Amino acid sequence: MIGISTIFFLETLAYASTLALLSLGLSLTYTTTRVPNFAHATIASIGTYVLLTVVGLMRLRGLNIYLYSIPAAFITVGIITLLQYVLVLKPLADRGNGLIGLMISTLALDIILMGVINIYADFLLQTFKAKKVKLQVRDQPALRSYDARIELFGQNVNVSGLVAFATLIAVAILLWLLLNKTKTGIAMRAAIENPALAEVLGVNVNRMYMLAWFLAGGLAGVGGVFMGMVQKISPAMGALLIVSVFAGSIAGGITSVFGSMLGGLLVGFAENFGPYYSSLLLNMDMTGYDKMFSLGIIVVVLLLVPGGLASLDLSGLKKRLPLLRAGGVEVSGE
Amino acid sequence: MILEQYLPIIIGTIFYISTYLIVTLSLNLEAGYAGIPDFGKMMFVAVGAYVTLNLVPRVTGYLLGVDTTGLTDSNKNIRIMEEINSRLVGRYDVAAVTFIVSIVLAMGVGALFGYLASRPAIRLRGDFLAISLLAIAEIVRQMGIHTDFIAGGEMGLYAPNIFFWYRHDVVVALLSLALAVATFLLLERMANSPLGRLLRAIRDDEDAAKALGKDVTKIRTRIIMLSSAIAALVGVLAVYYSLGGTAKDFDRVTWTFWPWAMMIAGGMANNVGVLVGTLLIVIPHQLIFMYKHAIASYVPFDPAWLEKILVGMVVIIILYVRPQGLVPEKPSRTISYVRVRDFLEQAEKE
Amino acid sequence: MPTALELVDVNAGYGKLHILYDISLEIPEKEITVIVGPNGSGKSTLLKTIFGLTTIYSGDVIYRGVNIAGKKPHDIAKLGIAYLPQVGNVFDNLTVEENLRMAAHDFPKTAAREAIEEALEMFPVLKAFRKRKAKTLSGGEKQMLAMAMAMIRKPDLVIFDEPTAALAPKIAVQVLKEIVRLRDEFNKTIILVEQNAKRALEIGDKAVLLVSGRIQFKGGPKELLTHPELSKLYLGLK
């Protein structure tokens, strides 16, 4: 690509794949309970702390980092997210809380988790000190120097971008197979689309939702691992990430799991390449404005295609165009 | 003196109760009565502060003949502000104008932000509105931190001390209290007016309201603008209270989640409930702050984290135990009970 | 004809909202029982009550000697009762085959495959659409799919809630023909709620008129159709 170095491209690929994993999971949980999980980004940062713990305590380097931290993050964060559904959202929904109550509960959980991560960071710091591990727990620079390296286009680069993208592709294929080729997956789609009918047919809808939340959390945890490889690690990292994750989900169509995955990739690239190219174009420093690009995507998509990219089929576009020309699309309700 | 020892904490408690009451009341107008899930509340408080830090001192400087070029440059800011503050002493006219300008500008910019931030999703489902408001608020905060020209970036900016004639913290705390009382009375009146009933009707059945020919989007937009203008006032108060501020002060936990927690705890669509909820959360917070060091010796980490966990859990528990809050929504009174009773008594006599 | 299902003094509703009052009713085996009545008279609620989807305050629902009042829907389904709701009775985003697989989802693999093939034999129209998503089917085809899904479990009693609502008259007649076929060829007991009373009563063996949650008439369909007052007052027939 014009003017983009291989290293910059690979870092962007790692970041975009991370966002894709997060947006995908966010949509998966959204389709089950119809509540946007505002804790999703902070949940992903738990995965980053799993990475930090594993790398620090097991003194891992290179590909071993991924070998151990990905399964560990998947399981840990998957279970935490499952607990969010089982212990918080499901009971609150059963008690008759509406959308606002459920949304605020995810915001509350976000804050609880932030507190927990900070406390955990304090403990981790003491452990690191005792074991003479030279890692920070707050404002630790990305773990680039721990990463494995390969030769690519004559350059010596980190593998994080390639591993992240390969993981994303593998996740996409496995998820597609699960949802379309297995009994459980079809039952999950059925339970998501029409829980009442699924229940009548004897499907345990609650168990399907639990599986969806576990998977979504697990994938967020894996995303958190890649996050720590390319971005500064701090307990507050989720607060910034949340805008990008929602931008990815909204861009792709928040009820479309695979659409959100593509949306996440799009947002990841836009956030890195956008400032880069606009700096060149406007001849001023645009770094630091990366989140403006995800906000821009949210605003444009909500104003023009509230259903996201997944809703954009050709017939839909044809119907929409005259409306757009006539001065905007009005959408309300479902 | 015991009083002198406790005065700062008493003043602080009055200030925090008053300012949180204002923000939470304004949130209750949007979320409780009109059903608008404003998850970007912090942005409206922040813009009030940005205005007071960035625009208002330029007016004050102009009136006092101080050159304010480079105001947002943290190196120059301190010198400019020292100059303004030294010339300000005794100039009650300039102080009054500064105060009025900051109120008017903050409310205006607050309303403008309310209008702009609600544009993308005001017509969409509630969760989209919540997401976009939260996202925009995060961006407003990040912009404030990462650029110098808005609020001085990481270092922040100083503000003029217009209450030079007495302890400024005492004056601002009492002023906040007065404004909180005024906001309470105003919003309580609104809640029992035809407008209040209309808002609840829209919240409970949007389609029915539309069918009756109500322009739901327009009404919602106005409510967000009014609510945001009120919230921006708190940004002004916060800046005058600490004679400065940074974009960092206005984060999602302190100025979005806390007001939500207070409203949920007290009971939505009920201004008395908001008062109860505010007291319920601010007072323990002040106590934790006061006894921070004592608590710190019992727990092996910063008590601030523990407080986050506790407030989060309290909200979830209240949602579970009493989804309607401690003081549930009452049916609106069009005529007060007392007046009806008096009227009936009089009718009986005749 | 022996009785398949019997309701004895049933009072039911949703939560505190009392809708059905003292319903006593016998559903004969291998016949079509048609329930008619004005809007809001509690017809759908009566069907849901049989299937365990409402709150029963008092009374018994006896299916083949077993009291099923208070049982959960999926337990009732296991006893051989199928319920086809008025709307949302197929999964739009699943293919025809996936929909049928869902209906057989707790069957062992080979049994599921056999049951799906059998259901497709009963409704040959669907064979051509196996891989198509349900949302691409026409209204009539969707009803066939819903019926095929209900047949997977080989129920003895099939409950239909307005199967012809929102269908073109010609297609509605076809759907009703399929229901008659279920009785004649497959010996099913059927309870049918219909908005178009005349059309339904013509195929029914027994008629029940429900007004404001109470039974106003039980007997032969012809009798109800020709009843001088009831047919005029409640069915809009002259």
mmCIF file with all atom_site columns, N, CA and C in Angstrom, chain B residues 167-185:
data_model
loop_
_atom_site.group_PDB
_atom_site.id
_atom_site.type_symbol
_atom_site.label_atom_id
_atom_site.label_alt_id
_atom_site.label_comp_id
_atom_site.label_asym_id
_atom_site.label_entity_id
_atom_site.label_seq_id
_atom_site.pdbx_PDB_ins_code
_atom_site.Cartn_x
_atom_site.Cartn_y
_atom_site.Cartn_z
_atom_site.occupancy
_atom_site.B_iso_or_equiv
_atom_site.pdbx_formal_charge
_atom_site.auth_seq_id
_atom_site.auth_comp_id
_atom_site.auth_asym_id
_atom_site.auth_atom_id
_atom_site.pdbx_PDB_model_num
ATOM 1  N N  . ARG B 1 167 ? -14.208 33.365 50.993 1.00 0.00 ? 167 ARG B N  1
ATOM 2  C CA . ARG B 1 167 ? -13.672 32.057 50.590 1.00 0.00 ? 167 ARG B CA 1
ATOM 3  C C  . ARG B 1 167 ? -14.465 31.540 49.395 1.00 0.00 ? 167 ARG B C  1
ATOM 4  N N  . HIS B 1 168 ? -13.780 31.366 48.264 1.00 0.00 ? 168 HIS B N  1
ATOM 5  C CA . HIS B 1 168 ? -14.524 31.024 47.043 1.00 0.00 ? 168 HIS B CA 1
ATOM 6  C C  . HIS B 1 168 ? -15.218 29.672 47.170 1.00 0.00 ? 168 HIS B C  1
ATOM 7  N N  . ASP B 1 169 ? -14.602 28.716 47.881 1.00 0.00 ? 169 ASP B N  1
ATOM 8  C CA . ASP B 1 169 ? -15.236 27.389 47.961 1.00 0.00 ? 169 ASP B CA 1
ATOM 9  C C  . ASP B 1 169 ? -16.562 27.446 48.716 1.00 0.00 ? 169 ASP B C  1
ATOM 10 N N  . VAL B 1 170 ? -16.593 28.291 49.769 1.00 0.00 ? 170 VAL B N  1
ATOM 11 C CA . VAL B 1 170 ? -17.839 28.425 50.529 1.00 0.00 ? 170 VAL B CA 1
ATOM 12 C C  . VAL B 1 170 ? -18.926 29.053 49.657 1.00 0.00 ? 170 VAL B C  1
ATOM 13 N N  . VAL B 1 171 ? -18.535 30.110 48.929 1.00 0.00 ? 171 VAL B N  1
ATOM 14 C CA . VAL B 1 171 ? -19.518 30.806 48.087 1.00 0.00 ? 171 VAL B CA 1
ATOM 15 C C  . VAL B 1 171 ? -20.050 29.852 47.013 1.00 0.00 ? 171 VAL B C  1
ATOM 16 N N  . VAL B 1 172 ? -19.141 29.134 46.340 1.00 0.00 ? 172 VAL B N  1
ATOM 17 C CA . VAL B 1 172 ? -19.581 28.246 45.260 1.00 0.00 ? 172 VAL B CA 1
ATOM 18 C C  . VAL B 1 172 ? -20.459 27.132 45.815 1.00 0.00 ? 172 VAL B C  1
ATOM 19 N N  . ALA B 1 173 ? -20.108 26.613 46.998 1.00 0.00 ? 173 ALA B N  1
ATOM 20 C CA . ALA B 1 173 ? -20.920 25.545 47.581 1.00 0.00 ? 173 ALA B CA 1
ATOM 21 C C  . ALA B 1 173 ? -22.337 26.038 47.871 1.00 0.00 ? 173 ALA B C  1
ATOM 22 N N  . LEU B 1 174 ? -22.432 27.249 48.449 1.00 0.00 ? 174 LEU B N  1
ATOM 23 C CA . LEU B 1 174 ? -23.760 27.780 48.764 1.00 0.00 ? 174 LEU B CA 1
ATOM 24 C C  . LEU B 1 174 ? -24.534 28.129 47.499 1.00 0.00 ? 174 LEU B C  1
ATOM 25 N N  . LEU B 1 175 ? -23.813 28.652 46.512 1.00 0.00 ? 175 LEU B N  1
ATOM 26 C CA . LEU B 1 175 ? -24.429 28.961 45.228 1.00 0.00 ? 175 LEU B CA 1
ATOM 27 C C  . LEU B 1 175 ? -24.963 27.682 44.581 1.00 0.00 ? 175 LEU B C  1
ATOM 28 N N  . SER B 1 176 ? -24.186 26.625 44.660 1.00 0.00 ? 176 SER B N  1
ATOM 29 C CA . SER B 1 176 ? -24.604 25.340 44.105 1.00 0.00 ? 176 SER B CA 1
ATOM 30 C C  . SER B 1 176 ? -25.866 24.852 44.798 1.00 0.00 ? 176 SER B C  1
ATOM 31 N N  . LEU B 1 177 ? -25.873 25.027 46.123 1.00 0.00 ? 177 LEU B N  1
ATOM 32 C CA . LEU B 1 177 ? -27.046 24.604 46.881 1.00 0.00 ? 177 LEU B CA 1
ATOM 33 C C  . LEU B 1 177 ? -28.279 25.360 46.407 1.00 0.00 ? 177 LEU B C  1
ATOM 34 N N  . ALA B 1 178 ? -28.136 26.676 46.224 1.00 0.00 ? 178 ALA B N  1
ATOM 35 C CA . ALA B 1 178 ? -29.269 27.489 45.773 1.00 0.00 ? 178 ALA B CA 1
ATOM 36 C C  . ALA B 1 178 ? -29.729 27.033 44.386 1.00 0.00 ? 178 ALA B C  1
ATOM 37 N N  . LEU B 1 179 ? -28.768 26.790 43.498 1.00 0.00 ? 179 LEU B N  1
ATOM 38 C CA . LEU B 1 179 ? -29.119 26.341 42.150 1.00 0.00 ? 179 LEU B CA 1
ATOM 39 C C  . LEU B 1 179 ? -29.786 24.966 42.172 1.00 0.00 ? 179 LEU B C  1
ATOM 40 N N  . ALA B 1 180 ? -29.304 24.098 43.075 1.00 0.00 ? 180 ALA B N  1
ATOM 41 C CA . ALA B 1 180 ? -29.901 22.767 43.184 1.00 0.00 ? 180 ALA B CA 1
ATOM 42 C C  . ALA B 1 180 ? -31.354 22.872 43.616 1.00 0.00 ? 180 ALA B C  1
ATOM 43 N N  . VAL B 1 181 ? -31.608 23.746 44.608 1.00 0.00 ? 181 VAL B N  1
ATOM 44 C CA . VAL B 1 181 ? -32.983 23.934 45.076 1.00 0.00 ? 181 VAL B CA 1
ATOM 45 C C  . VAL B 1 181 ? -33.847 24.474 43.931 1.00 0.00 ? 181 VAL B C  1
ATOM 46 N N  . ALA B 1 182 ? -33.297 25.452 43.197 1.00 0.00 ? 182 ALA B N  1
ATOM 47 C CA . ALA B 1 182 ? -34.051 26.034 42.079 1.00 0.00 ? 182 ALA B CA 1
ATOM 48 C C  . ALA B 1 182 ? -34.343 24.980 41.017 1.00 0.00 ? 182 ALA B C  1
ATOM 49 N N  . THR B 1 183 ? -33.323 24.167 40.681 1.00 0.00 ? 183 THR B N  1
ATOM 50 C CA . THR B 1 183 ? -33.518 23.112 39.687 1.00 0.00 ? 183 THR B CA 1
ATOM 51 C C  . THR B 1 183 ? -34.588 22.141 40.149 1.00 0.00 ? 183 THR B C  1
ATOM 52 N N  . PHE B 1 184 ? -34.505 21.794 41.436 1.00 0.00 ? 184 PHE B N  1
ATOM 53 C CA . PHE B 1 184 ? -35.478 20.847 41.975 1.00 0.00 ? 184 PHE B CA 1
ATOM 54 C C  . PHE B 1 184 ? -36.899 21.384 41.820 1.00 0.00 ? 184 PHE B C  1
ATOM 55 N N  . LEU B 1 185 ? -37.094 22.641 42.205 1.00 0.00 ? 185 LEU B N  1
ATOM 56 C CA . LEU B 1 185 ? -38.434 23.224 42.142 1.00 0.00 ? 185 LEU B CA 1
ATOM 57 C C  . LEU B 1 185 ? -38.909 23.314 40.695 1.00 0.00 ? 185 LEU B C  1
#
